PDB file of C-alpha atoms in Angstrom:
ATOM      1  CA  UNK F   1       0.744  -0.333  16.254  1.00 49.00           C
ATOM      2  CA  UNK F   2       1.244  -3.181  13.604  1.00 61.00           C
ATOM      3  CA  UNK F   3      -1.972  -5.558  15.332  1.00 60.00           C
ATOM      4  CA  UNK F   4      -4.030  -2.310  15.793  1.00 56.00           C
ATOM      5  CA  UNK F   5      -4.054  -1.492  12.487  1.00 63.00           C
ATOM      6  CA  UNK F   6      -4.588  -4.432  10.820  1.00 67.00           C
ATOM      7  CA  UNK F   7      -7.314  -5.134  13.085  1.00 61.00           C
ATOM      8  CA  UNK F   8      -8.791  -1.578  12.267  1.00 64.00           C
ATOM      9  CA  UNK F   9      -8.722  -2.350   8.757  1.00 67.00           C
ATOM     10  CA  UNK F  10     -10.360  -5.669   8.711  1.00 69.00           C
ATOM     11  CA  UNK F  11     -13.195  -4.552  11.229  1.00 62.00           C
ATOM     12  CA  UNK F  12     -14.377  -1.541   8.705  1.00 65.00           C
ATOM     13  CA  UNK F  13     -13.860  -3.668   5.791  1.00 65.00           C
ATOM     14  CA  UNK F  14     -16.413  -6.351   7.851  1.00 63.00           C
ATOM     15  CA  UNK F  15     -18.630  -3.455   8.880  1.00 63.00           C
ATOM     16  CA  UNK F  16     -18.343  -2.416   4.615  1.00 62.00           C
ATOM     17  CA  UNK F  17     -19.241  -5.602   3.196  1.00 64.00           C
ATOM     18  CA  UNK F  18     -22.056  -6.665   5.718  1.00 63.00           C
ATOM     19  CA  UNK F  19     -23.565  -3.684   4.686  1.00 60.00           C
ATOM     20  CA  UNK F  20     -22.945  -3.508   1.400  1.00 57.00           C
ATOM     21  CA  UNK F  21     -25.726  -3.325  -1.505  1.00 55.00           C
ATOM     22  CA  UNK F  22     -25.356  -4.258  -4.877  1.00 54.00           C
ATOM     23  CA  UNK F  23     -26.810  -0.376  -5.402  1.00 58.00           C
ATOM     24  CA  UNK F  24     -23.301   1.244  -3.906  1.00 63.00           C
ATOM     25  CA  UNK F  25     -21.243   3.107  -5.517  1.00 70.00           C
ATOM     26  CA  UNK F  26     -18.440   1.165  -7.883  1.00 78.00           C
ATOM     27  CA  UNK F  27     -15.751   3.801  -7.463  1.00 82.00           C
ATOM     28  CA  UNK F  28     -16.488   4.462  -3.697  1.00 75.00           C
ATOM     29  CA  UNK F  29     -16.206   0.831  -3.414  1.00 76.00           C
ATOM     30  CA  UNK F  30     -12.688   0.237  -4.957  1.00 82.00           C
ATOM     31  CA  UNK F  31     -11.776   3.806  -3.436  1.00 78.00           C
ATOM     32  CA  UNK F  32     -12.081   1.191  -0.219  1.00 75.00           C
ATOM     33  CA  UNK F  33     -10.057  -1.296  -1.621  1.00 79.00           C
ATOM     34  CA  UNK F  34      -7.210   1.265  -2.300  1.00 82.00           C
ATOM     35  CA  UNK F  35      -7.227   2.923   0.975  1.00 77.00           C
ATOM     36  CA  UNK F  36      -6.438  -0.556   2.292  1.00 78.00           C
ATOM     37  CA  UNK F  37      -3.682  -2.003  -0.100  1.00 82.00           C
ATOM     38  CA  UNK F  38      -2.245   1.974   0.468  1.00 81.00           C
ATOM     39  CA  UNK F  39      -2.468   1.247   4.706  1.00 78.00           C
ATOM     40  CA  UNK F  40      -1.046  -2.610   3.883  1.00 82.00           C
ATOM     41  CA  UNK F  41       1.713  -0.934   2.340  1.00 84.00           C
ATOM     42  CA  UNK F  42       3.100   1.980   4.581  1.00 81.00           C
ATOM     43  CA  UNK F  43       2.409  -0.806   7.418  1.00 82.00           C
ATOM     44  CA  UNK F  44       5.091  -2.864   5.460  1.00 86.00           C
ATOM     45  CA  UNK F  45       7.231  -0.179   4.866  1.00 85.00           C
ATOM     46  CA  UNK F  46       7.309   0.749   8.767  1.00 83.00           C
ATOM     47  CA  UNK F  47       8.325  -3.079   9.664  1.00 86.00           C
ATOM     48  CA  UNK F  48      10.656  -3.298   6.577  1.00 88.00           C
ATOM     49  CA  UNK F  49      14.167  -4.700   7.389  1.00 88.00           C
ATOM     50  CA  UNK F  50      16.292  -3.158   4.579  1.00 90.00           C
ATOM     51  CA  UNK F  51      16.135  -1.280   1.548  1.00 90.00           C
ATOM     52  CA  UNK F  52      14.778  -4.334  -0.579  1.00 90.00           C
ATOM     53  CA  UNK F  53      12.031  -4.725   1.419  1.00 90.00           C
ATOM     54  CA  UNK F  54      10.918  -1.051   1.695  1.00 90.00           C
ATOM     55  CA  UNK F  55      10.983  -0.666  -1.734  1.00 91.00           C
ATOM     56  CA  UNK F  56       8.714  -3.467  -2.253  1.00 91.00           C
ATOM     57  CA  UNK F  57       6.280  -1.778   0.596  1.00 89.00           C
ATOM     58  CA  UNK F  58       6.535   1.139  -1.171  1.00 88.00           C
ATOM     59  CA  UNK F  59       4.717  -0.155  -4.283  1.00 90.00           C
ATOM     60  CA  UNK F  60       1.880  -1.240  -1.820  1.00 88.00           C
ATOM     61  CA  UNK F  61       1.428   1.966  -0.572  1.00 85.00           C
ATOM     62  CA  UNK F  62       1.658   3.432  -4.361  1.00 85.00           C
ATOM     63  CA  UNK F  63      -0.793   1.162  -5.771  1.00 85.00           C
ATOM     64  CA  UNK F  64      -3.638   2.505  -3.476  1.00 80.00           C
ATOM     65  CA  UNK F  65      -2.344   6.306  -3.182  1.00 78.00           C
ATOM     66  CA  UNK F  66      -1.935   6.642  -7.053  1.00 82.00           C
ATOM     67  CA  UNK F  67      -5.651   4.736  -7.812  1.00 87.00           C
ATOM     68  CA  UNK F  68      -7.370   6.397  -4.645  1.00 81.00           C
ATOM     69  CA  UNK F  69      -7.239   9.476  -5.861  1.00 82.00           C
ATOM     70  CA  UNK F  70      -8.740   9.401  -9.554  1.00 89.00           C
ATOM     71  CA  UNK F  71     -11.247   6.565  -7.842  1.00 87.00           C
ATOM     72  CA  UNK F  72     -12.575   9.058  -5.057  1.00 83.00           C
ATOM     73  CA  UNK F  73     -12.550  11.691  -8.353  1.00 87.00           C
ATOM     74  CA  UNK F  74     -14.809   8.892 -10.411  1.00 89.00           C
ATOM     75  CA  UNK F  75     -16.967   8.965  -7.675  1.00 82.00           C
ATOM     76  CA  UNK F  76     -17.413  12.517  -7.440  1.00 82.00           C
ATOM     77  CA  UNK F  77     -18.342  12.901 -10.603  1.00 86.00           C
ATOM     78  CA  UNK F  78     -20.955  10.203 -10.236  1.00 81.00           C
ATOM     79  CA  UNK F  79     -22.251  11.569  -6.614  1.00 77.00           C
ATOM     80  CA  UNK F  80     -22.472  15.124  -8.714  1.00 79.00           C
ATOM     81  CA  UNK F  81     -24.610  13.466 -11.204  1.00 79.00           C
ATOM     82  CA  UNK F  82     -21.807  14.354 -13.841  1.00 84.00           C
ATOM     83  CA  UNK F  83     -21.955  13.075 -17.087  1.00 85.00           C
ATOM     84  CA  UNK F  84     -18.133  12.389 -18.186  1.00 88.00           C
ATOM     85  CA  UNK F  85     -17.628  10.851 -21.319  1.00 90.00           C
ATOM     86  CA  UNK F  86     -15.464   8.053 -21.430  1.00 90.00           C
ATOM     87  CA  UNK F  87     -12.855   9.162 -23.933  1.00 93.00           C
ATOM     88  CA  UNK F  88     -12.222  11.809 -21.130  1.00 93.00           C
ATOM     89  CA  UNK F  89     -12.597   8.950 -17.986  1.00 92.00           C
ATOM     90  CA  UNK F  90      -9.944   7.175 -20.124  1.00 94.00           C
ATOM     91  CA  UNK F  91      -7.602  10.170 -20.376  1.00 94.00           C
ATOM     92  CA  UNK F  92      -7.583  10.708 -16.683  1.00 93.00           C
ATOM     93  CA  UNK F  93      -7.370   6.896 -16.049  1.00 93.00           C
ATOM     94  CA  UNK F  94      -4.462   6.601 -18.249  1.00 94.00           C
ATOM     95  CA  UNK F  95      -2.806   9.181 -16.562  1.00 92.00           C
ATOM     96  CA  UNK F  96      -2.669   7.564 -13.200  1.00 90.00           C
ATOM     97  CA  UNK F  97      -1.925   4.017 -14.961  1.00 92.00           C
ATOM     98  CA  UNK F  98       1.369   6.129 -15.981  1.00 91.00           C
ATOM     99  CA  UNK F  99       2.047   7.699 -12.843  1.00 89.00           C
ATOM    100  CA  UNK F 100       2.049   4.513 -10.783  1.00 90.00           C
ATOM    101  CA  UNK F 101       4.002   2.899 -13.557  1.00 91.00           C
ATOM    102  CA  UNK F 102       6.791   5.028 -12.754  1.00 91.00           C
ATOM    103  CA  UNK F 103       7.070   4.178  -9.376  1.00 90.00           C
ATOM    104  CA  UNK F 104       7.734   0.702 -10.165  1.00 90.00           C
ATOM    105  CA  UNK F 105      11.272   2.028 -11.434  1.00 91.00           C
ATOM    106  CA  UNK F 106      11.906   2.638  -8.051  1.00 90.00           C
ATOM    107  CA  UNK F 107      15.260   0.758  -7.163  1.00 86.00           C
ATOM    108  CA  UNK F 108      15.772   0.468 -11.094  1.00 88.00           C
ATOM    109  CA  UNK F 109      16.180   3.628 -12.552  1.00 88.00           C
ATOM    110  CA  UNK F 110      16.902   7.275 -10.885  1.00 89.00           C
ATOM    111  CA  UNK F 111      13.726   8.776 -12.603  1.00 90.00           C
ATOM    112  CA  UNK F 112      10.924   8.903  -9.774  1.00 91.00           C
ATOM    113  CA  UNK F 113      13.585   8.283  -6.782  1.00 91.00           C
ATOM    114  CA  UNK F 114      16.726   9.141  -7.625  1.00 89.00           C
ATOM    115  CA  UNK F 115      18.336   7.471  -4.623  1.00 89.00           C
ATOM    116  CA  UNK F 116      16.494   5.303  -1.969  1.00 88.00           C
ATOM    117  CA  UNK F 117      17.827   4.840   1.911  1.00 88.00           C
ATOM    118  CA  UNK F 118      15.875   3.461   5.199  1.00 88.00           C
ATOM    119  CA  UNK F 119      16.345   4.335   8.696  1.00 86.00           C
ATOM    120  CA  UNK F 120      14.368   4.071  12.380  1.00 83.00           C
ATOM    121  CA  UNK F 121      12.343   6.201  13.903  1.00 78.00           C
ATOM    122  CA  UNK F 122      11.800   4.939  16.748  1.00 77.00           C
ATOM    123  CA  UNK F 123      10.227   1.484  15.967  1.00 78.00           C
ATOM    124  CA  UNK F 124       9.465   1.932  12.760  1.00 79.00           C
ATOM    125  CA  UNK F 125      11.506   1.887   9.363  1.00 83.00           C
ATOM    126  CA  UNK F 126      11.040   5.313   7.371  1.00 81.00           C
ATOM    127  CA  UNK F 127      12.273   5.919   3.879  1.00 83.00           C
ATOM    128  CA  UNK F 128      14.833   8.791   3.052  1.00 85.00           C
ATOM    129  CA  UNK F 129      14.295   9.759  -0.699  1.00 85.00           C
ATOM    130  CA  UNK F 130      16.115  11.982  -3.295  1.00 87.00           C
ATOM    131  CA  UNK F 131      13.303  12.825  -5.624  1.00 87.00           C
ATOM    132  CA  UNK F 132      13.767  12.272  -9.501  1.00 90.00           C
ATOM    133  CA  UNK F 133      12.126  13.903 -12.222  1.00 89.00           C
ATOM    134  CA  UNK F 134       8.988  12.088 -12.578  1.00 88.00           C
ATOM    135  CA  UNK F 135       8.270  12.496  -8.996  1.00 87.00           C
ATOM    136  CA  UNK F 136       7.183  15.598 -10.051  1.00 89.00           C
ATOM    137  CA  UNK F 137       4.609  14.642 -12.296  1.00 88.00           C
ATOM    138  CA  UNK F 138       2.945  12.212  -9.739  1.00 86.00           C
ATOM    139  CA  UNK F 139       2.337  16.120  -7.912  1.00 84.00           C
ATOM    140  CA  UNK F 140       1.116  17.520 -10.602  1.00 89.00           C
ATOM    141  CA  UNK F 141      -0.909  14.671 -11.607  1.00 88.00           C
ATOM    142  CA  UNK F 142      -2.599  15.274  -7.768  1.00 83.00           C
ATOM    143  CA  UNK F 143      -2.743  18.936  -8.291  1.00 85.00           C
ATOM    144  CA  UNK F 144      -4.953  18.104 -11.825  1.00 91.00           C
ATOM    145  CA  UNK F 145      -6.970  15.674  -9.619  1.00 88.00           C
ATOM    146  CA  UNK F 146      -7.869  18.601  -6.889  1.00 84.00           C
ATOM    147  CA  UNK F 147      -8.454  21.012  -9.366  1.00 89.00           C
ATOM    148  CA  UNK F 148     -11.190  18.645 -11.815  1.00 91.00           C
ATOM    149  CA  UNK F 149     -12.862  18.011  -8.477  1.00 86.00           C
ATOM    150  CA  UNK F 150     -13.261  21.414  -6.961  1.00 85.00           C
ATOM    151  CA  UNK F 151     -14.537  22.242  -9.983  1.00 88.00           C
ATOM    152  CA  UNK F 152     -17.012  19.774 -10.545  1.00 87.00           C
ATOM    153  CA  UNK F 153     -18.117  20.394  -7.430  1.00 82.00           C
ATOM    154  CA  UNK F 154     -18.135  24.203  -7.425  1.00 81.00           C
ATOM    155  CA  UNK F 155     -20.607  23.496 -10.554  1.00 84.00           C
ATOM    156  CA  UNK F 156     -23.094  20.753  -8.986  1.00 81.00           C
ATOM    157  CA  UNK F 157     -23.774  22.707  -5.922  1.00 75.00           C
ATOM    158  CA  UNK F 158     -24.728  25.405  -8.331  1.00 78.00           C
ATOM    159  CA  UNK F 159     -26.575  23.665 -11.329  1.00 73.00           C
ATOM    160  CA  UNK F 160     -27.482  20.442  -9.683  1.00 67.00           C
ATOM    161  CA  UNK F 161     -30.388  20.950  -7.418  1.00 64.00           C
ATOM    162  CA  UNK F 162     -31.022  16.889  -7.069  1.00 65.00           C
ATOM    163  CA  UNK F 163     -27.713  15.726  -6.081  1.00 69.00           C
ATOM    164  CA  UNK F 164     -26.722  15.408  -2.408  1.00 70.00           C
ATOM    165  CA  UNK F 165     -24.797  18.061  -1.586  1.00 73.00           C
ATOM    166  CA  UNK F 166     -23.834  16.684   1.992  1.00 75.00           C
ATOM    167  CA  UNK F 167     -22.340  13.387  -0.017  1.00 73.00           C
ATOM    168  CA  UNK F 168     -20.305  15.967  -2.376  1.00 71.00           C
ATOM    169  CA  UNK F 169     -19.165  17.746   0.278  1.00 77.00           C
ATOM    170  CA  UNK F 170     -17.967  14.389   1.968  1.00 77.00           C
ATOM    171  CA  UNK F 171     -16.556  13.190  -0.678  1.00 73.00           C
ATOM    172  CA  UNK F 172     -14.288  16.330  -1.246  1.00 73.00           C
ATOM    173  CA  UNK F 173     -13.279  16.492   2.358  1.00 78.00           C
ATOM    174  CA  UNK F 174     -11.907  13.257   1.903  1.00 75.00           C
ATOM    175  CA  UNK F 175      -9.814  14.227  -0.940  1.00 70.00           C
ATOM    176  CA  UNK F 176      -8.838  17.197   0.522  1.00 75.00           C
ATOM    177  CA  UNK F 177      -7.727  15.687   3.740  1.00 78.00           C
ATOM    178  CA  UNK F 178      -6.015  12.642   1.959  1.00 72.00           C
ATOM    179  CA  UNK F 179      -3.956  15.678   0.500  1.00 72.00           C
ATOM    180  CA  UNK F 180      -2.933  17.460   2.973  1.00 77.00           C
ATOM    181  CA  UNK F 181      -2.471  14.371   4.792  1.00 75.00           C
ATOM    182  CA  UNK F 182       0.427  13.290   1.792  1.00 71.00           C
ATOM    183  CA  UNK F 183       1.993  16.718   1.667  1.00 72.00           C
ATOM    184  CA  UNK F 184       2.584  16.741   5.681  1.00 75.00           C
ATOM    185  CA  UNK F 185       3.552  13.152   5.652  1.00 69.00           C
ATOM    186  CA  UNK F 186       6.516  14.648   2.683  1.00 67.00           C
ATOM    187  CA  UNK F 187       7.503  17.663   5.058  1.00 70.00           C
ATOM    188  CA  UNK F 188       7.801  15.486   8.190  1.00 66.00           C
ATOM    189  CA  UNK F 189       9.153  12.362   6.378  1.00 57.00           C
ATOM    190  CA  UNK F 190       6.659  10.343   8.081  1.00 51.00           C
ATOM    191  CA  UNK F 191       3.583   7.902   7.163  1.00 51.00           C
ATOM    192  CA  UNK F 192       1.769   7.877  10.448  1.00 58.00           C
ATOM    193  CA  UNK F 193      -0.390  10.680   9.678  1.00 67.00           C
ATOM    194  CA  UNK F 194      -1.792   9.176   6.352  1.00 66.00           C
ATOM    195  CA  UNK F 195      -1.991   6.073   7.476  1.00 66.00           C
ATOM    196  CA  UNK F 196      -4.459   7.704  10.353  1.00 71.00           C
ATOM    197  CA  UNK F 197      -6.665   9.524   7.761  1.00 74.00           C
ATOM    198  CA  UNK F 198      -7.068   7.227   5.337  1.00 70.00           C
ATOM    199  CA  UNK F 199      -8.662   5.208   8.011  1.00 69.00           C
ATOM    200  CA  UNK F 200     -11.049   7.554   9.215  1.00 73.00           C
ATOM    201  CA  UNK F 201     -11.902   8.012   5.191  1.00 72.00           C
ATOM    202  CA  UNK F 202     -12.904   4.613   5.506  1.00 70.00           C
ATOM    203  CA  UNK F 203     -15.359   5.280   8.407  1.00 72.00           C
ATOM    204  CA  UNK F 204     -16.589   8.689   6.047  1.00 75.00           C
ATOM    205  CA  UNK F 205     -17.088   6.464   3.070  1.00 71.00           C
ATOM    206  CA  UNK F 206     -19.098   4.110   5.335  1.00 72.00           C
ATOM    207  CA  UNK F 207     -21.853   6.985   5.650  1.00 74.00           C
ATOM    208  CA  UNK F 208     -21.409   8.128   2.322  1.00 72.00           C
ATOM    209  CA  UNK F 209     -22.232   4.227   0.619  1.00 68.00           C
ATOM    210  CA  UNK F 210     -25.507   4.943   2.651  1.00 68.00           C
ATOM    211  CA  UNK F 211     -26.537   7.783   1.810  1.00 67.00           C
ATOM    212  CA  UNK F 212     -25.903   7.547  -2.350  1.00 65.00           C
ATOM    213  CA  UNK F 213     -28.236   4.919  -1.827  1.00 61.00           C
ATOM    214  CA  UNK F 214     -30.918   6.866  -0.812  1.00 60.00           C
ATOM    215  CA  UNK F 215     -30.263   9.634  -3.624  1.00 60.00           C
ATOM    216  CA  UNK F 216     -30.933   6.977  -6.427  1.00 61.00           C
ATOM    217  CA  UNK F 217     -34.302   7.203  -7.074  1.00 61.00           C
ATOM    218  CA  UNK F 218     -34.810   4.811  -9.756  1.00 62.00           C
ATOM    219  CA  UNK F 219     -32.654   2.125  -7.972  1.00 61.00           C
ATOM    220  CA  UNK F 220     -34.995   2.463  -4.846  1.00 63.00           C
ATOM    221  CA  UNK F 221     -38.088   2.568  -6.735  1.00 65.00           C
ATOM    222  CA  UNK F 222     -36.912  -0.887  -8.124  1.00 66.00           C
ATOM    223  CA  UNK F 223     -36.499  -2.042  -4.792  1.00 65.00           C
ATOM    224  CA  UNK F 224     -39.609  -1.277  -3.672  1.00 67.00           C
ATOM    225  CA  UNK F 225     -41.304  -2.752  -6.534  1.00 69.00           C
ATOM    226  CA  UNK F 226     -39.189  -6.011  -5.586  1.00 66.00           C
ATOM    227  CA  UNK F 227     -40.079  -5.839  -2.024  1.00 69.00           C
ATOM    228  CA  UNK F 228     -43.995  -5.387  -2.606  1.00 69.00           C
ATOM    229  CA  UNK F 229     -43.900  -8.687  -4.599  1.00 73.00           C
ATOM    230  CA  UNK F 230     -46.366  -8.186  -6.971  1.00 75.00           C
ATOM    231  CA  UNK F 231     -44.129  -7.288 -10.416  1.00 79.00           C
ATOM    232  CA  UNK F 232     -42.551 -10.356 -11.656  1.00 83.00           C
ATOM    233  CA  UNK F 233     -38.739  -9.816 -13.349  1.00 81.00           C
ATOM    234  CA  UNK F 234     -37.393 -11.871 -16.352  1.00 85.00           C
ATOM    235  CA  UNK F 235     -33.625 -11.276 -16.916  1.00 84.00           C
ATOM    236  CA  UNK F 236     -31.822 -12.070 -20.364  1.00 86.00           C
ATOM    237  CA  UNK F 237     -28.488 -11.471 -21.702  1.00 86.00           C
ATOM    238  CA  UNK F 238     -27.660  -9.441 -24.936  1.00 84.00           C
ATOM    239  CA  UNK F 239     -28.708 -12.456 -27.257  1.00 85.00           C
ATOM    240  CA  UNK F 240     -31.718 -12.310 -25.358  1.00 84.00           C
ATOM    241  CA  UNK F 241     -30.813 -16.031 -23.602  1.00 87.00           C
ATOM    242  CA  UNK F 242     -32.646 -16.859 -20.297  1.00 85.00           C
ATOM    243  CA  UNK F 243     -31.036 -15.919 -16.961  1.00 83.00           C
ATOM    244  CA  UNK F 244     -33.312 -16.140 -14.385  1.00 84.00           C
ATOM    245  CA  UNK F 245     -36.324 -14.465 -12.887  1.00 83.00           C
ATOM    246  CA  UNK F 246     -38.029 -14.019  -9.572  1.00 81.00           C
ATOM    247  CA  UNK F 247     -40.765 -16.057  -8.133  1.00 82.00           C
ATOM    248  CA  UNK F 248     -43.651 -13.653  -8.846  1.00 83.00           C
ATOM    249  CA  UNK F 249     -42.357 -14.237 -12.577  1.00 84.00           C
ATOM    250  CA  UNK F 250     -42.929 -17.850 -11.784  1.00 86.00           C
ATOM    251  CA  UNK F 251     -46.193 -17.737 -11.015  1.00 84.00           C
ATOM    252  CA  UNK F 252     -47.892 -16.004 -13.939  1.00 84.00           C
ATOM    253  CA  UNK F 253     -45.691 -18.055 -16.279  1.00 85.00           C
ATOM    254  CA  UNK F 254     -45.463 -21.897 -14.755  1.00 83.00           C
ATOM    255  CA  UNK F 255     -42.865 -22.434 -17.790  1.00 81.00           C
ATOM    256  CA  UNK F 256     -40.154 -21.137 -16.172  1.00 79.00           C
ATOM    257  CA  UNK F 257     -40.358 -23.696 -13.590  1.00 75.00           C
TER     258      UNK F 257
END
């Protein structure tokens, strides 16, 4: 189980980046990221000796659940075409940042786990958790999450007639499923059925990289223009220094040989 899915991770993260365009996505791009450090860290946690050690595994798999979601919400808004200031990206940001902070008290202080044991099942190390108080905010901090994005959503499909709706869609399957996927994984005290899904969210964010791609019309009308090699580019920096240009550029001005 351990070989098979480290080998599954590093053979979509090839397939990713050999694809990859500097034109994808940001957020669906470190929405990958997290889903990985997330399956690194319930992969630790099921080969973890004693409590020490799951603990540790446990911040893994916190680091990419708690980011993953308002990531995969980021990029909603962006696939939606919704303009969010940043005073409000912050707030949402800086909600997570506190989340995940308080799961590093975890084998400190009896605030997000109150008490922390391990046992086997089967092969595999699970953790058996009393829940502490802010515990409870890292749920309602997921139920905010759900609710911003169904509703962003709800309001594209209905206002937005040039976003894709297919990538939307995607894109809220995957937080729905990543979800559900948590809140069985709580009732059956098991991390096999996350660690599943967030894999095949890999594969769905693989199709979804593509198609955004295509959606971006003034991205792949710069491409074009690039690829017919007839416009030449000059690129400068805010204090309008030289950075480099392309060779069209070169040819109508021999200076910047």
């Amino acid at each position: 189980y351990s070989i098979f899915l480290i080998l599954f991770i590093l053979i979509l993260m090839e397939i990713y980046f050999i694809k990859w365009k500097n034109t994808y996505n940001t957020f669906v791009t470190l929405s990958y990221i997290a889903v990985a450090i997330s399956n690194f860290g319930y992969w630790q946690l099921a080969m973890a000796q004693n409590v020490r050690e799951a603990i540790m595994a446990q911040y893994f798999a916190y680091t990419g659940s708690a980011f993953m979601t308002v990531l995969i919400l980021f990029s909603i808004f962006d696939i939606c075409k919704i303009r969010v200031k940043k005073i409000y990206r912050f707030i949402l940001f800086a909600i997570d940042v506190v989340v995940y902070a308080s799961s590093l008290t975890i084998g400190h202080y009896p605030i997000f786990y109150k008490s922390v044991e391990i046992a086997k099942k089967g092969d595999a190390t699970v953790m058996i958790k009393e829940y502490g108080p802010l515990h409870t905010v890292y749920y309602l901090s997921l139920v905010l999450f759900v609710l911003i994005a169904i509703v962003t959503l709800v309001y594209a499909l209905k206002k937005k007639s040039e976003i894709s709706k297919t990538n939307a869609i995607l894109l809220l399957m995957c937080f729905f499923v990543c979800m559900i996927s948590f809140a069985v994984g709580r009732v059956l005290h098991t991390y096999d059925l996350i660690t599943a899904v967030t894999n095949l969210v890999l594969l769905t964010y693989i199709i979804i990289s593509d198609r955004f791609v295509l959606y971006d019309v003034d991205t792949t009308a710069i491409q074009a223009l690039q690829k017919s090699n007839t416009v030449g580019i000059i690129s400068f920096d805010l204090r309008h220094r030289f950075l480099g240009c392309n060779h069209v550029a070169k040819e109508y001005f021999p200076e910047l040989n």
